[in-house]
Amino acid sequence: MQPARQAVDRDFRSDVLIVGAGVTGALTAEHLASQGLEVCVVDRQRPGLGSTAASTAMLMWELDRSLSDLTIMYGFERAANIYRRSFSAVSGLTELVNSRRLSCGLRHRRSLYLAAGKISARELKAEHDLRMRAGLPGDYLDHLTLLEEFGLYREASIHSIGSADADPLLLCQALLDAAAHHGAVIYDASAENYDSSGQAAVVELDNGHVIEAKHVVLATGYVMPDFVTSSLHRISSSFAIATPPQSQGDLWRDGALIWEASENYSYARTTPDNRIIMGGEDDDRAIEPEERDHAMPAKADALLHRLNGLWSHAEPVAEFVWSGTFGTTTDGLPLIGPVPGHPRIHAAYGYGGNGITYGYLASRIIGASIAGSRQPWFDDFAIDRDAPKAAA
């Protein structure tokens, strides 16, 4: 059910103002409202119809950067802890969906991380060994085992438990509905100006009214106010296709979430109605919507070609094609926490390919920070963290 939005017709105060009604804003609103805080959410468009709606909703704990790369950047212990946090985030999200009985089509899934590009079977085996050392789940599948068990013709793969998929728009709407049940109010408004110099943060809306809040959470995706900056952040565009429904025999085993170990990786999943969603062909630019639309036919053909190379049993038709712009970072980790120089304002962005997983993590980090329970490991995702060492 689409959560009802109200117009802002007066100035008022709130414990927490969340700017952005996508999945991060919805997760944060549900979390904070369930703890008894007075929460309001503002967005200039219908909830979930920004970056959330463009998500392919592969809820994975495996990150854009391999554990091997993160170990080079930050050392093994820190890298391993980051991976464990991500694993716990997916577990926490699925538990939240189940305990709140959120209707979003969530399905527990295994993942297949395939050798691709410069990552051969040897490098993938080293990644698996590092994961085993970190206590992470997964089985290394060599070429023959992968071919026999999944019908996939690649050098090797890591087969892991602990991931999921879902309908991202339904998830967002269900979370906002749950937040509203706890007293949160969703408003149809756009935040224009921010002032956090006083005892509270004052946010001016597009209609001239102001909201005074003890804390502000910026959950606006890659479109952040000018005062939120990071040298690690950059903008990219991604593309995706969905095939017509396939016969059950034309899908790979268990509907595992598939992604590649290459830098410019592709990824694929199945849907409850047996479609195949294939994504990738990223462009490391902030492409305008019109330019993305113009590029979509060629991108769709490229994704169909990739799909045929991955799984030749699929009907090579793109029934749906879409694209989206998103933020990513140099180290593949999100930017979450207090905005430097702006007390009482928190931000969460730079998610890369792990938007919903990191959205859950952000809701918990920001919730703890607001409650005065900041933890040392929050620094791993700090907006002003130092640039990492270069990975090979």
mmCIF file of C-alpha atoms in Angstrom, residues 150-380:
data_model
loop_
_atom_site.group_PDB
_atom_site.id
_atom_site.type_symbol
_atom_site.label_atom_id
_atom_site.label_comp_id
_atom_site.label_asym_id
_atom_site.label_seq_id
_atom_site.Cartn_x
_atom_site.Cartn_y
_atom_site.Cartn_z
ATOM 1 C CA PHE A 150 24.890 -25.149 -12.302
ATOM 2 C CA GLY A 151 25.523 -25.479 -16.030
ATOM 3 C CA LEU A 152 27.701 -22.360 -15.998
ATOM 4 C CA TYR A 153 30.829 -22.370 -18.139
ATOM 5 C CA ARG A 154 33.366 -20.369 -16.130
ATOM 6 C CA GLU A 155 36.766 -21.150 -14.647
ATOM 7 C CA ALA A 156 35.522 -21.212 -11.065
ATOM 8 C CA SER A 157 33.068 -19.723 -8.582
ATOM 9 C CA ILE A 158 32.485 -19.086 -4.882
ATOM 10 C CA HIS A 159 29.071 -20.395 -3.831
ATOM 11 C CA SER A 160 27.764 -18.696 -0.681
ATOM 12 C CA ILE A 161 24.717 -18.568 1.574
ATOM 13 C CA GLY A 162 23.256 -15.484 3.224
ATOM 14 C CA SER A 163 21.928 -13.300 0.399
ATOM 15 C CA ALA A 164 18.363 -12.491 -0.653
ATOM 16 C CA ASP A 165 16.260 -10.690 -3.236
ATOM 17 C CA ALA A 166 13.037 -8.692 -3.002
ATOM 18 C CA ASP A 167 10.804 -6.170 -4.719
ATOM 19 C CA PRO A 168 12.510 -2.872 -3.811
ATOM 20 C CA LEU A 169 9.459 -0.646 -4.234
ATOM 21 C CA LEU A 170 7.238 -2.910 -2.133
ATOM 22 C CA LEU A 171 9.963 -3.102 0.516
ATOM 23 C CA CYS A 172 10.207 0.685 0.679
ATOM 24 C CA GLN A 173 6.460 1.165 0.896
ATOM 25 C CA ALA A 174 6.027 -1.568 3.515
ATOM 26 C CA LEU A 175 8.744 0.008 5.678
ATOM 27 C CA LEU A 176 7.146 3.453 5.450
ATOM 28 C CA ASP A 177 3.773 1.951 6.315
ATOM 29 C CA ALA A 178 5.363 0.290 9.373
ATOM 30 C CA ALA A 179 7.020 3.593 10.311
ATOM 31 C CA ALA A 180 3.662 5.375 10.024
ATOM 32 C CA HIS A 181 2.158 2.747 12.327
ATOM 33 C CA HIS A 182 4.699 3.896 14.929
ATOM 34 C CA GLY A 183 3.772 7.544 14.414
ATOM 35 C CA ALA A 184 6.084 8.696 11.621
ATOM 36 C CA VAL A 185 4.578 11.202 9.187
ATOM 37 C CA ILE A 186 5.517 11.383 5.498
ATOM 38 C CA TYR A 187 5.287 14.803 3.852
ATOM 39 C CA ASP A 188 5.144 15.935 0.236
ATOM 40 C CA ALA A 189 7.877 18.571 0.341
ATOM 41 C CA SER A 190 11.402 19.390 -0.765
ATOM 42 C CA ALA A 191 14.159 20.485 1.629
ATOM 43 C CA GLU A 192 15.919 23.576 0.280
ATOM 44 C CA ASN A 193 18.174 25.072 2.977
ATOM 45 C CA TYR A 194 19.857 23.736 6.111
ATOM 46 C CA ASP A 195 21.118 25.530 9.228
ATOM 47 C CA SER A 196 22.657 23.445 12.018
ATOM 48 C CA SER A 197 24.500 26.231 13.823
ATOM 49 C CA GLY A 198 22.079 26.423 16.757
ATOM 50 C CA GLN A 199 20.727 24.009 19.348
ATOM 51 C CA ALA A 200 18.688 22.298 16.644
ATOM 52 C CA ALA A 201 18.862 21.878 12.880
ATOM 53 C CA VAL A 202 16.516 24.151 10.957
ATOM 54 C CA VAL A 203 15.453 23.038 7.480
ATOM 55 C CA GLU A 204 13.598 25.370 5.126
ATOM 56 C CA LEU A 205 11.207 23.714 2.691
ATOM 57 C CA ASP A 206 10.322 24.718 -0.859
ATOM 58 C CA ASN A 207 7.049 26.286 0.324
ATOM 59 C CA GLY A 208 8.776 28.543 2.862
ATOM 60 C CA HIS A 209 7.830 26.587 5.986
ATOM 61 C CA VAL A 210 10.578 25.323 8.280
ATOM 62 C CA ILE A 211 11.060 22.161 10.301
ATOM 63 C CA GLU A 212 13.205 22.326 13.408
ATOM 64 C CA ALA A 213 14.714 18.957 14.326
ATOM 65 C CA LYS A 214 17.133 17.626 16.899
ATOM 66 C CA HIS A 215 18.665 15.533 14.103
ATOM 67 C CA VAL A 216 18.445 15.532 10.305
ATOM 68 C CA VAL A 217 19.166 12.436 8.209
ATOM 69 C CA LEU A 218 20.038 12.971 4.543
ATOM 70 C CA ALA A 219 18.873 9.891 2.636
ATOM 71 C CA THR A 220 18.770 11.492 -0.800
ATOM 72 C CA GLY A 221 20.929 9.024 -2.709
ATOM 73 C CA TYR A 222 23.623 10.508 -4.913
ATOM 74 C CA VAL A 223 21.959 13.966 -4.877
ATOM 75 C CA MET A 224 23.350 15.494 -1.682
ATOM 76 C CA PRO A 225 23.398 19.153 -0.584
ATOM 77 C CA ASP A 226 26.551 21.044 -1.539
ATOM 78 C CA PHE A 227 27.960 20.920 1.994
ATOM 79 C CA VAL A 228 28.153 17.091 1.915
ATOM 80 C CA THR A 229 31.365 16.195 0.095
ATOM 81 C CA SER A 230 33.898 13.372 -0.044
ATOM 82 C CA SER A 231 36.967 12.895 -2.217
ATOM 83 C CA LEU A 232 36.086 9.177 -2.384
ATOM 84 C CA HIS A 233 32.705 9.699 -4.030
ATOM 85 C CA ARG A 234 31.867 9.564 -7.721
ATOM 86 C CA ILE A 235 28.742 9.196 -9.847
ATOM 87 C CA SER A 236 28.015 6.283 -12.188
ATOM 88 C CA SER A 237 25.133 5.078 -14.314
ATOM 89 C CA SER A 238 23.998 1.482 -14.649
ATOM 90 C CA PHE A 239 21.634 -0.370 -16.961
ATOM 91 C CA ALA A 240 19.420 -3.427 -16.619
ATOM 92 C CA ILE A 241 17.106 -5.628 -18.652
ATOM 93 C CA ALA A 242 14.405 -8.146 -17.832
ATOM 94 C CA THR A 243 13.568 -11.036 -20.142
ATOM 95 C CA PRO A 244 10.095 -12.447 -20.709
ATOM 96 C CA PRO A 245 9.140 -15.252 -18.261
ATOM 97 C CA GLN A 246 11.241 -18.340 -18.976
ATOM 98 C CA SER A 247 10.163 -21.930 -18.584
ATOM 99 C CA GLN A 248 11.340 -23.362 -15.273
ATOM 100 C CA GLY A 249 13.784 -25.684 -17.033
ATOM 101 C CA ASP A 250 15.506 -22.728 -18.686
ATOM 102 C CA LEU A 251 16.699 -21.178 -15.408
ATOM 103 C CA TRP A 252 19.859 -22.010 -13.499
ATOM 104 C CA ARG A 253 19.706 -24.022 -10.304
ATOM 105 C CA ASP A 254 18.123 -22.468 -7.196
ATOM 106 C CA GLY A 255 17.825 -19.038 -8.812
ATOM 107 C CA ALA A 256 21.178 -18.120 -7.281
ATOM 108 C CA LEU A 257 22.270 -14.485 -7.448
ATOM 109 C CA ILE A 258 25.096 -14.307 -9.996
ATOM 110 C CA TRP A 259 27.788 -11.676 -10.265
ATOM 111 C CA GLU A 260 31.239 -11.475 -11.767
ATOM 112 C CA ALA A 261 34.632 -10.864 -10.187
ATOM 113 C CA SER A 262 35.677 -8.377 -12.885
ATOM 114 C CA GLU A 263 35.901 -4.643 -12.176
ATOM 115 C CA ASN A 264 33.096 -3.730 -14.602
ATOM 116 C CA TYR A 265 30.999 -6.682 -13.575
ATOM 117 C CA SER A 266 27.616 -7.939 -14.723
ATOM 118 C CA TYR A 267 25.055 -9.487 -12.422
ATOM 119 C CA ALA A 268 21.914 -11.547 -12.834
ATOM 120 C CA ARG A 269 19.006 -12.886 -10.848
ATOM 121 C CA THR A 270 15.667 -14.515 -11.476
ATOM 122 C CA THR A 271 12.235 -13.224 -10.444
ATOM 123 C CA PRO A 272 9.224 -15.010 -8.929
ATOM 124 C CA ASP A 273 7.582 -15.110 -12.386
ATOM 125 C CA ASN A 274 10.736 -16.684 -13.903
ATOM 126 C CA ARG A 275 12.155 -13.664 -15.676
ATOM 127 C CA ILE A 276 15.898 -13.084 -15.751
ATOM 128 C CA ILE A 277 17.157 -9.655 -14.717
ATOM 129 C CA MET A 278 20.608 -8.819 -16.054
ATOM 130 C CA GLY A 279 22.429 -5.650 -15.045
ATOM 131 C CA GLY A 280 25.732 -3.925 -15.657
ATOM 132 C CA GLU A 281 27.313 -2.000 -18.544
ATOM 133 C CA ASP A 282 28.084 0.776 -16.070
ATOM 134 C CA ASP A 283 29.167 4.189 -17.259
ATOM 135 C CA ASP A 284 31.349 6.118 -14.800
ATOM 136 C CA ARG A 285 29.674 9.420 -15.547
ATOM 137 C CA ALA A 286 26.690 11.345 -14.255
ATOM 138 C CA ILE A 287 24.686 10.831 -17.442
ATOM 139 C CA GLU A 288 21.575 12.946 -17.853
ATOM 140 C CA PRO A 289 18.289 10.981 -18.139
ATOM 141 C CA GLU A 290 17.878 11.856 -21.817
ATOM 142 C CA GLU A 291 21.376 10.586 -22.623
ATOM 143 C CA ARG A 292 20.725 7.371 -20.680
ATOM 144 C CA ASP A 293 17.491 6.869 -22.588
ATOM 145 C CA HIS A 294 19.341 7.334 -25.873
ATOM 146 C CA ALA A 295 21.983 4.783 -24.798
ATOM 147 C CA MET A 296 19.527 2.129 -23.619
ATOM 148 C CA PRO A 297 19.003 0.209 -26.897
ATOM 149 C CA ALA A 298 22.762 -0.335 -27.309
ATOM 150 C CA LYS A 299 23.165 -1.135 -23.623
ATOM 151 C CA ALA A 300 20.284 -3.630 -23.825
ATOM 152 C CA ASP A 301 21.953 -5.388 -26.763
ATOM 153 C CA ALA A 302 25.230 -5.537 -24.846
ATOM 154 C CA LEU A 303 23.490 -6.998 -21.786
ATOM 155 C CA LEU A 304 21.690 -9.590 -23.925
ATOM 156 C CA HIS A 305 25.079 -10.547 -25.374
ATOM 157 C CA ARG A 306 26.480 -10.920 -21.863
ATOM 158 C CA LEU A 307 23.445 -12.964 -20.825
ATOM 159 C CA ASN A 308 23.900 -15.280 -23.783
ATOM 160 C CA GLY A 309 27.535 -15.801 -22.796
ATOM 161 C CA LEU A 310 26.481 -16.565 -19.238
ATOM 162 C CA TRP A 311 23.331 -18.597 -19.837
ATOM 163 C CA SER A 312 22.570 -19.527 -23.453
ATOM 164 C CA HIS A 313 19.269 -21.230 -22.510
ATOM 165 C CA ALA A 314 17.568 -17.879 -21.977
ATOM 166 C CA GLU A 315 15.229 -16.368 -24.545
ATOM 167 C CA PRO A 316 17.389 -13.477 -25.894
ATOM 168 C CA VAL A 317 14.776 -10.761 -25.587
ATOM 169 C CA ALA A 318 14.782 -7.665 -23.397
ATOM 170 C CA GLU A 319 11.113 -7.118 -22.560
ATOM 171 C CA PHE A 320 11.968 -4.324 -20.129
ATOM 172 C CA VAL A 321 14.979 -1.993 -20.120
ATOM 173 C CA TRP A 322 15.813 0.621 -17.508
ATOM 174 C CA SER A 323 18.699 2.594 -16.101
ATOM 175 C CA GLY A 324 19.660 4.591 -13.053
ATOM 176 C CA THR A 325 22.328 6.872 -11.674
ATOM 177 C CA PHE A 326 23.985 6.012 -8.396
ATOM 178 C CA GLY A 327 26.921 6.977 -6.218
ATOM 179 C CA THR A 328 29.924 4.806 -5.575
ATOM 180 C CA THR A 329 33.280 5.213 -3.835
ATOM 181 C CA THR A 330 36.947 4.520 -4.451
ATOM 182 C CA ASP A 331 37.054 1.734 -1.857
ATOM 183 C CA GLY A 332 33.583 0.328 -2.551
ATOM 184 C CA LEU A 333 32.346 1.205 0.947
ATOM 185 C CA PRO A 334 29.466 3.554 1.750
ATOM 186 C CA LEU A 335 29.672 7.017 3.256
ATOM 187 C CA ILE A 336 27.628 6.962 6.458
ATOM 188 C CA GLY A 337 27.602 9.144 9.538
ATOM 189 C CA PRO A 338 27.740 12.726 10.799
ATOM 190 C CA VAL A 339 28.433 15.384 8.174
ATOM 191 C CA PRO A 340 31.759 17.056 9.071
ATOM 192 C CA GLY A 341 31.262 20.640 10.233
ATOM 193 C CA HIS A 342 27.493 20.271 10.486
ATOM 194 C CA PRO A 343 26.418 19.026 13.909
ATOM 195 C CA ARG A 344 23.081 17.237 14.068
ATOM 196 C CA ILE A 345 23.122 16.377 10.344
ATOM 197 C CA HIS A 346 23.809 12.799 9.258
ATOM 198 C CA ALA A 347 24.134 11.438 5.717
ATOM 199 C CA ALA A 348 24.195 8.063 3.989
ATOM 200 C CA TYR A 349 25.217 7.608 0.350
ATOM 201 C CA GLY A 350 27.873 6.168 -1.994
ATOM 202 C CA TYR A 351 26.404 2.664 -1.898
ATOM 203 C CA GLY A 352 27.601 1.293 -5.236
ATOM 204 C CA GLY A 353 25.995 -2.068 -5.985
ATOM 205 C CA ASN A 354 24.891 -2.758 -2.392
ATOM 206 C CA GLY A 355 22.218 -0.110 -1.961
ATOM 207 C CA ILE A 356 19.650 -1.918 0.165
ATOM 208 C CA THR A 357 22.237 -3.753 2.274
ATOM 209 C CA TYR A 358 24.043 -0.512 3.029
ATOM 210 C CA GLY A 359 20.711 1.254 3.579
ATOM 211 C CA TYR A 360 19.988 -1.130 6.439
ATOM 212 C CA LEU A 361 23.506 -0.664 7.805
ATOM 213 C CA ALA A 362 23.086 3.125 7.608
ATOM 214 C CA SER A 363 19.813 3.039 9.531
ATOM 215 C CA ARG A 364 21.517 1.187 12.387
ATOM 216 C CA ILE A 365 24.683 3.311 12.426
ATOM 217 C CA ILE A 366 22.738 6.574 12.369
ATOM 218 C CA GLY A 367 20.220 5.280 14.886
ATOM 219 C CA ALA A 368 23.018 4.381 17.306
ATOM 220 C CA SER A 369 24.730 7.737 16.764
ATOM 221 C CA ILE A 370 21.523 9.628 17.514
ATOM 222 C CA ALA A 371 21.060 7.542 20.672
ATOM 223 C CA GLY A 372 24.596 8.408 21.807
ATOM 224 C CA SER A 373 25.873 4.863 21.259
ATOM 225 C CA ARG A 374 28.552 5.514 18.695
ATOM 226 C CA GLN A 375 30.921 2.565 18.084
ATOM 227 C CA PRO A 376 34.587 2.718 16.935
ATOM 228 C CA TRP A 377 33.862 0.628 13.821
ATOM 229 C CA PHE A 378 31.583 3.378 12.498
ATOM 230 C CA ASP A 379 34.843 5.049 11.373
ATOM 231 C CA ASP A 380 35.161 2.412 8.621
#
